[in-house]
Coordinates of C-alpha atoms and ligand atoms in Angstrom, one line a residue:
X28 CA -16.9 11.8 -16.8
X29 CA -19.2 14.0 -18.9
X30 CA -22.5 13.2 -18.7
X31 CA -23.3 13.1 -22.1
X32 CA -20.7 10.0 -22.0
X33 CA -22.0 8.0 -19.5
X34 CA -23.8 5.1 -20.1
X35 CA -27.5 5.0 -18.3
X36 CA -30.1 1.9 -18.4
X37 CA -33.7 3.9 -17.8
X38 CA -36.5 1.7 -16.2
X39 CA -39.4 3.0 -17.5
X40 CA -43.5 2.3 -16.8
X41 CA -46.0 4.3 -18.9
X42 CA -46.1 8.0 -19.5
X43 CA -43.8 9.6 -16.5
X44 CA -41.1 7.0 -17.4
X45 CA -41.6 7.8 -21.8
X46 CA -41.0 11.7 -20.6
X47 CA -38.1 11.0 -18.8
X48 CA -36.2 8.4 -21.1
X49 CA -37.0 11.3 -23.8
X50 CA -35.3 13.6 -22.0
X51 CA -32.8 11.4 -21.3
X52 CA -32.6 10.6 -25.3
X53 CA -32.4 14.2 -26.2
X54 CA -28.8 14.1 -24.4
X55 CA -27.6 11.0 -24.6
X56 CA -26.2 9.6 -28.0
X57 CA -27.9 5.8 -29.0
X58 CA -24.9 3.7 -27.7
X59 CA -25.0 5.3 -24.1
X60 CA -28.8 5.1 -23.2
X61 CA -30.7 1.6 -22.8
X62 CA -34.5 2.0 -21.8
X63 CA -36.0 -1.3 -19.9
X64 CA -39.7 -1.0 -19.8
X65 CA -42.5 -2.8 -17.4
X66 CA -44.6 -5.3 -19.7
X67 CA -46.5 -6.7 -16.3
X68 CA -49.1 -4.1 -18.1
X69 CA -49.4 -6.3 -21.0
X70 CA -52.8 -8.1 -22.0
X71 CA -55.0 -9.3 -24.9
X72 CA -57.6 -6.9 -25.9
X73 CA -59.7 -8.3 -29.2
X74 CA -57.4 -11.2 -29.1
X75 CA -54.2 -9.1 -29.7
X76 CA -51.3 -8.6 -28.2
X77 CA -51.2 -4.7 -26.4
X78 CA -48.0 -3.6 -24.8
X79 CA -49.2 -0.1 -23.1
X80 CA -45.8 0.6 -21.2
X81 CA -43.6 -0.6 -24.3
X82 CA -45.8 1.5 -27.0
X83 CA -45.9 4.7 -25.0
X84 CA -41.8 5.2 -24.2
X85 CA -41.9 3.9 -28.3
X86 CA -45.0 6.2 -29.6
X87 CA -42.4 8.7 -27.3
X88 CA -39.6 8.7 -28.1
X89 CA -40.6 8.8 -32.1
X90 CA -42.3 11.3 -31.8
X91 CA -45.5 9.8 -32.4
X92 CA -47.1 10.2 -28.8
X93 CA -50.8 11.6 -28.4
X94 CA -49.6 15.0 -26.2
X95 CA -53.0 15.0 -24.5
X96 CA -53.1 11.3 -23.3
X97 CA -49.3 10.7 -23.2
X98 CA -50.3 7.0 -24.3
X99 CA -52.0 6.2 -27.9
X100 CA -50.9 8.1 -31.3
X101 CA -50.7 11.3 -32.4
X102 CA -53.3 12.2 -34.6
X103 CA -55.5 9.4 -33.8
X104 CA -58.6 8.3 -36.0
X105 CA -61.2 5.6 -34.4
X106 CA -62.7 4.1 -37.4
X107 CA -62.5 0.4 -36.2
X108 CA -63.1 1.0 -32.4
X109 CA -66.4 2.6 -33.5
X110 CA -67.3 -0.1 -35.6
X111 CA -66.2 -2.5 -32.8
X112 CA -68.5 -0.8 -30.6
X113 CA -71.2 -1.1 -33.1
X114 CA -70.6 -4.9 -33.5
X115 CA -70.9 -5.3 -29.4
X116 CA -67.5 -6.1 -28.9
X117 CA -65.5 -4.5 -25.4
X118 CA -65.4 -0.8 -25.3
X119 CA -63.4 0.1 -22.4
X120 CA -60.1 0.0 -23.9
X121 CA -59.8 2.3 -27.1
X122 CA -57.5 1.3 -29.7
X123 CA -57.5 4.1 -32.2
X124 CA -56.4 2.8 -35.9
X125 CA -52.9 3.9 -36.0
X126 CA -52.5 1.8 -33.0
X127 CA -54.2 -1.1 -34.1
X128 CA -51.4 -1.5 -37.1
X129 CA -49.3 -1.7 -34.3
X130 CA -50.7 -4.5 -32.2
X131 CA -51.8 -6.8 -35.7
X132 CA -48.5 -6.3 -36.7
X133 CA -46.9 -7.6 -32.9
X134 CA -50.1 -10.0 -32.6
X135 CA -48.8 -11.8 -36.1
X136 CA -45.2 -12.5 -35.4
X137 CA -45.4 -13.7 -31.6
X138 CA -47.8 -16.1 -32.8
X139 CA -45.2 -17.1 -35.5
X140 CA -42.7 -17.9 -32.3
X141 CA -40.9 -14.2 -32.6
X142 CA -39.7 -12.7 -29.1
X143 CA -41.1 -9.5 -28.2
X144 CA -38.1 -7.9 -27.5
X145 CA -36.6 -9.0 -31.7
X146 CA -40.5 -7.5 -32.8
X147 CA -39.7 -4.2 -30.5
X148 CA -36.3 -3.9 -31.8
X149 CA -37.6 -4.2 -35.1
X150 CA -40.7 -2.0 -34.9
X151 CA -38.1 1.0 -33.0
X152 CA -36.1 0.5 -36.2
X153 CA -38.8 1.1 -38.2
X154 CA -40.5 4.2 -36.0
X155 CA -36.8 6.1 -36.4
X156 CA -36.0 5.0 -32.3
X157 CA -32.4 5.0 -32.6
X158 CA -31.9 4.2 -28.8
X159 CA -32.0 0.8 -27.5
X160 CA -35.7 0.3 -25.9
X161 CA -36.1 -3.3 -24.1
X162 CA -39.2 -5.2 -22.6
X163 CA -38.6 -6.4 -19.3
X164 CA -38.9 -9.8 -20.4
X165 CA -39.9 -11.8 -23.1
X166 CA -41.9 -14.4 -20.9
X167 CA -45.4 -13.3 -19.8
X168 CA -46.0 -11.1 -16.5
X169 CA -49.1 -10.2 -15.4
X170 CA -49.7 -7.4 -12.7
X171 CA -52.7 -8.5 -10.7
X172 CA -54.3 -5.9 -8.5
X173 CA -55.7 -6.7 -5.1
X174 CA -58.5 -4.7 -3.8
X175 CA -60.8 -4.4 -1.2
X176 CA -64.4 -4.5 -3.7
X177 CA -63.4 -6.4 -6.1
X178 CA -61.1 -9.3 -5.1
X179 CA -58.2 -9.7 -7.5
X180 CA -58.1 -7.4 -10.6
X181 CA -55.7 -7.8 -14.2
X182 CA -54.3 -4.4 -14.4
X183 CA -56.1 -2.8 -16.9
X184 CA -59.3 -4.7 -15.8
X185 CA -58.3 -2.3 -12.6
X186 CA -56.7 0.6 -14.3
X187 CA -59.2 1.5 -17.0
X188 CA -62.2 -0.3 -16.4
X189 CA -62.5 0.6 -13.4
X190 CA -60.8 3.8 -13.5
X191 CA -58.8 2.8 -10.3
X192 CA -62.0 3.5 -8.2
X193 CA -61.1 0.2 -5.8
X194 CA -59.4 0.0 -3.1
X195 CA -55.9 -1.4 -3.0
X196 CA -54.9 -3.9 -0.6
X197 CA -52.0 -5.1 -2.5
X198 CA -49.9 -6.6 -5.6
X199 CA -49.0 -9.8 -7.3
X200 CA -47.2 -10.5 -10.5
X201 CA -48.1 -13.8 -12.1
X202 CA -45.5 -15.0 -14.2
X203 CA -42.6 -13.0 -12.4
X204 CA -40.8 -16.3 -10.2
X205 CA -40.0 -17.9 -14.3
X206 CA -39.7 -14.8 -15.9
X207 CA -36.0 -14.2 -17.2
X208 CA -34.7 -10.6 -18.6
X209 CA -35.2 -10.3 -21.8
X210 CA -32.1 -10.7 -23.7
X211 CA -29.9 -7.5 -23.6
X212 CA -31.4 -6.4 -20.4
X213 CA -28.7 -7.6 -17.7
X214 CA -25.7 -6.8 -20.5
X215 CA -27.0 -3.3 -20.7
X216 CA -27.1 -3.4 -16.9
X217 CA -23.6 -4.5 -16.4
X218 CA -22.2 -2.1 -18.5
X219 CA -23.9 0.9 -17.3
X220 CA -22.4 3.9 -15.1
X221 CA -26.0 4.5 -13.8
X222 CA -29.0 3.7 -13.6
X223 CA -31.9 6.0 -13.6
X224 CA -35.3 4.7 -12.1
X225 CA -37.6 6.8 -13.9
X226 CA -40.7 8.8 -12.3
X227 CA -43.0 5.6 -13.4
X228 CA -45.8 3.9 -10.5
X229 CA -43.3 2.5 -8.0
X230 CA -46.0 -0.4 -7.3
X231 CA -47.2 -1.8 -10.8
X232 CA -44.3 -0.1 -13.0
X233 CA -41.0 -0.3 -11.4
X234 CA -41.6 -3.0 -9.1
X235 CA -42.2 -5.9 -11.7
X236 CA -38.9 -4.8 -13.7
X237 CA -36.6 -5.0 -10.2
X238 CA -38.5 -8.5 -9.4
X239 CA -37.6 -9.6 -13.0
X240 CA -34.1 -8.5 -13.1
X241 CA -33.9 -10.4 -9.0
X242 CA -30.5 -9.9 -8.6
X243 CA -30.3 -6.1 -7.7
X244 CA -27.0 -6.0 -6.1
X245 CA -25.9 -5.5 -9.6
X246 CA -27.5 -2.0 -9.3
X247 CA -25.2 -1.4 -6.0
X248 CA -22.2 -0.7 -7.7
X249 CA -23.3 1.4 -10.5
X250 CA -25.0 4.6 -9.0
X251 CA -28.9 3.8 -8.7
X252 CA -30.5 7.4 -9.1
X253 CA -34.6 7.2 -8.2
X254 CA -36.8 10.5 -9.9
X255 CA -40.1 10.8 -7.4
X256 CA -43.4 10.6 -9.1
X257 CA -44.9 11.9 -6.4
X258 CA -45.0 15.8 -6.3
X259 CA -46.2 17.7 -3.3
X260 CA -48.1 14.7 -2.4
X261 CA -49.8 13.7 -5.4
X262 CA -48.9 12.3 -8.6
X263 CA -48.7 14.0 -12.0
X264 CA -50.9 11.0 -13.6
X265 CA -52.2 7.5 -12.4
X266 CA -52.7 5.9 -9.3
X267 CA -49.4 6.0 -7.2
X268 CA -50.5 8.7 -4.7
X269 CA -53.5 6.8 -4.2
X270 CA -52.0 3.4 -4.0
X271 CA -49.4 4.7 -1.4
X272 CA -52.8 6.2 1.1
X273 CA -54.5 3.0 0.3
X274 CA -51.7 0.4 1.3
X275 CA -51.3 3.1 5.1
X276 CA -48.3 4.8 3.8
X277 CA -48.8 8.9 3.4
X278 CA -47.9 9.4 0.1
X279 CA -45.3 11.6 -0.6
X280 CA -41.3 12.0 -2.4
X281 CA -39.8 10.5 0.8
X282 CA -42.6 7.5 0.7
X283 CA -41.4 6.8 -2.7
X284 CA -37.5 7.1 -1.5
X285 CA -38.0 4.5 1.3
X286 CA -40.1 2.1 -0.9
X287 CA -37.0 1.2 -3.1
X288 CA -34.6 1.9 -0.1
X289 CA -30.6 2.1 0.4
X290 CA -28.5 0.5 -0.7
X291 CA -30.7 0.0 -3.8
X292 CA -30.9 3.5 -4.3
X293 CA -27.4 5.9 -4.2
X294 CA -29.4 8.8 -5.1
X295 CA -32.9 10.4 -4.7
X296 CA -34.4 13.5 -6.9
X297 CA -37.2 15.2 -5.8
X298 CA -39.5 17.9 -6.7
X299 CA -38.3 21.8 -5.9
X300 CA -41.6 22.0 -4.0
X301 CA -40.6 19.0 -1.5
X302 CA -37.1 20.6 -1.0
X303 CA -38.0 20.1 3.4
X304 CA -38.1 16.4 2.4
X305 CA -34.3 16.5 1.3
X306 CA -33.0 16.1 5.0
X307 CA -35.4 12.8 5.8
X308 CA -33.9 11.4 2.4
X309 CA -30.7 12.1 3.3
X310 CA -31.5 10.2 7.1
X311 CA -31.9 6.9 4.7
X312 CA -28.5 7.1 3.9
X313 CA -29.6 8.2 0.1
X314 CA -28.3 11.4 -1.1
X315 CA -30.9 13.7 -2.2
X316 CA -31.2 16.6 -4.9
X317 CA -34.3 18.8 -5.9
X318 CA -35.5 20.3 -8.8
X319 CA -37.9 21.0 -11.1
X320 CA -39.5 17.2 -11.9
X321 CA -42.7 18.4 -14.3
X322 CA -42.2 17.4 -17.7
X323 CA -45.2 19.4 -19.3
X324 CA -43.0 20.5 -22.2
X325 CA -40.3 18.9 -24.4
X326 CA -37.8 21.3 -22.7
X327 CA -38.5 20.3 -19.1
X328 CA -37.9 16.8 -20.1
X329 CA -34.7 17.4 -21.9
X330 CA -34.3 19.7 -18.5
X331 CA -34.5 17.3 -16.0
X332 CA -32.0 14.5 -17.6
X333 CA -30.0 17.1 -17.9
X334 CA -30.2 17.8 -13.9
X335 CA -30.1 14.1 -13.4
X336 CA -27.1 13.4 -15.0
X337 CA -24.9 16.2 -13.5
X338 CA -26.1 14.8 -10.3
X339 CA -25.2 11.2 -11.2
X340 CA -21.8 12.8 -12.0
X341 CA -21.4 14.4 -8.4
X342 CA -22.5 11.2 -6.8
X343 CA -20.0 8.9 -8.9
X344 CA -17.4 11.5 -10.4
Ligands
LIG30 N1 -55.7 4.2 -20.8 C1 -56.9 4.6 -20.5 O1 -57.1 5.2 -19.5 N2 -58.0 4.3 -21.4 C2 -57.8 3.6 -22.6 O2 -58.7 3.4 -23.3 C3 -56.4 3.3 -22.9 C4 -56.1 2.6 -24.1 C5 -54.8 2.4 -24.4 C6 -54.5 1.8 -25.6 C7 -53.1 1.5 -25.9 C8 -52.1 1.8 -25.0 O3 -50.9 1.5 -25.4 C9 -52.4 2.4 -23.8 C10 -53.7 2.7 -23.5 N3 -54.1 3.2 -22.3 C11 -55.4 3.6 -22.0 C12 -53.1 3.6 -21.3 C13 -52.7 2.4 -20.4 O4 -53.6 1.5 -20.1 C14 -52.0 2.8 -19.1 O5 -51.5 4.1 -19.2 C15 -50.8 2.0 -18.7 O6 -51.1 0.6 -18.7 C16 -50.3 2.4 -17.3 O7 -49.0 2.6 -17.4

């Protein structure tokens, strides 16, 4: 099979996973590439609904993305955050104008009883996203940090507002035992060729959409392909490295290999610069490939899925 016809479901968290599934969207045509993104993220900031995860691969894949941040808009202005600030209301979260449009607009219709994944559908058709982009879920999820400082954390209590500075003892993801796939989510699964876990947080991105989806033998049988967020070590962006050190795991590509694990996982792609991990991958029973993972420029990204798929086609020819 050709790569460009194969049909790929991309899980994606934040700004690693939105490179990727652009890459991945720069190759593959609409009916071939489904992108399932983390919504344990999601929380009400001035009483609306924000979707960080699902508005970056979106803001992404349109073309719309802030290049310096990854997350937020393009050409941002921060009229109303400034008069926010002026009126005393919460500051640590900054939603620039362009942004606020988009969580009034999602705020509106869930209230009226819309699912989030008919209001992302919707708003993807409206931003020019001609690929299929799915929440998680439609049922609420919320990643709860445990840390040593500060007790139990919602993430972006943890994650912005205080920067990630505490310690990390562990996870929990309120919501996730009821939580059903959105609709679309398992059909897209079941008629993939591969799957491609994206280089997303394996802790707070990936591990809420595998615990929603529960049944992962599904993913045996179609050629589970993991990219490493973790680079020589260290991560790109966010937490992960840091999360990994704090939970007494040395973070590094192979950590990340034996979180999600075989049979889960058929293949393994790594960063050029951890090629000497390839053999320890390999000692999981997970077949391993390395290349260049950095997605700094449109190119790399367009790059990488290219490297990923011909390597999903040697694993499953
Ligand atoms: N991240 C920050 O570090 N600071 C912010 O003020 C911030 C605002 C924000 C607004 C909308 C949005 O969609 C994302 C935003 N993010 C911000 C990023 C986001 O909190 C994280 O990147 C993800 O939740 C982790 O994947």
């Amino acid at each position: 099979m050709k790569p460009e016809t194969m049909s790929v479901v991309a899980l994606a968290g934040g700004v690693g996973g939105a490179k990727l599934a652009d890459g991945l969207a720069q190759i593959l045509p609409p009916e071939n590439l489904t992108v399932i993104v983390n919504t344990g993220d999601d929380f009400t900031h001035w009483g609306l609904n924000v979707s960080p995860d699902l508005d970056t691969v979106c803001y992404t894949l349109a073309g719309l993305a802030n290049p310096a941040t990854g997350w937020g808009r393009m050409d941002e202005t921060w009229n109303v955050f400034e008069q926010m600030e002026r009126l005393g209301a919460e500051a640590w979260f900054r939603l620039g104008d362009k942004d606020l449009a988009t969580h009034l607009e999602r705020t509106r219709r869930l209230r009226d009883g819309e699912p989030l994944s008919s209001i992302t559908r919707d708003l993807c058709a409206r931003w020019g996203i001609r690929h299929a982009v799915l929440p998680m879920t439609d049922d609420p999820v919320a990643t709860m940090v445990d840390t040593v400082e500060m007790g139990e954390l919602a993430f972006q209590e943890y994650f912005v507002h205080q920067r990630c500075e505490p310690t990390v003892k562990g996870f929990r993801f309120a919501g996730i035992e009821s939580a059903r796939p959105a609709p679309g989510v398992l059909e897209a699964i079941e008629a993939a060729d591969a799957i491609v876990i994206c280089p997303s947080n394996p802790w707070v991105s990936v591990d809420p959409i595998l615990k929603t989806i529960k049944n992962l033998e599904i993913f045996e049988s179609r050629c589970a392909v993991a990219v490493s967020p973790i680079i020589g070590g260290k991560t790109v962006k966010g937490p992960a490295a840091k999360m990994f050190a704090e939970l007494g795991i040395v973070p590094s590509a192979l950590a990340v290999a034996r979180h999600y694990g075989s049979p889960l996982l058929a293949g393994f792609v790594l960063d050029a610069v951890d090629a000497a991990l390839t053999e320890a991958v390999a000692d999981l029973t997970i077949v391993p490939f390395s290349t260049n993972t950095i997605m700094n420029l449109s190119d790399n990204r367009r790059q990488l899925a290219q490297d990923v798929l011909n390597f999903i086609q040697r694993l499953a020819p």
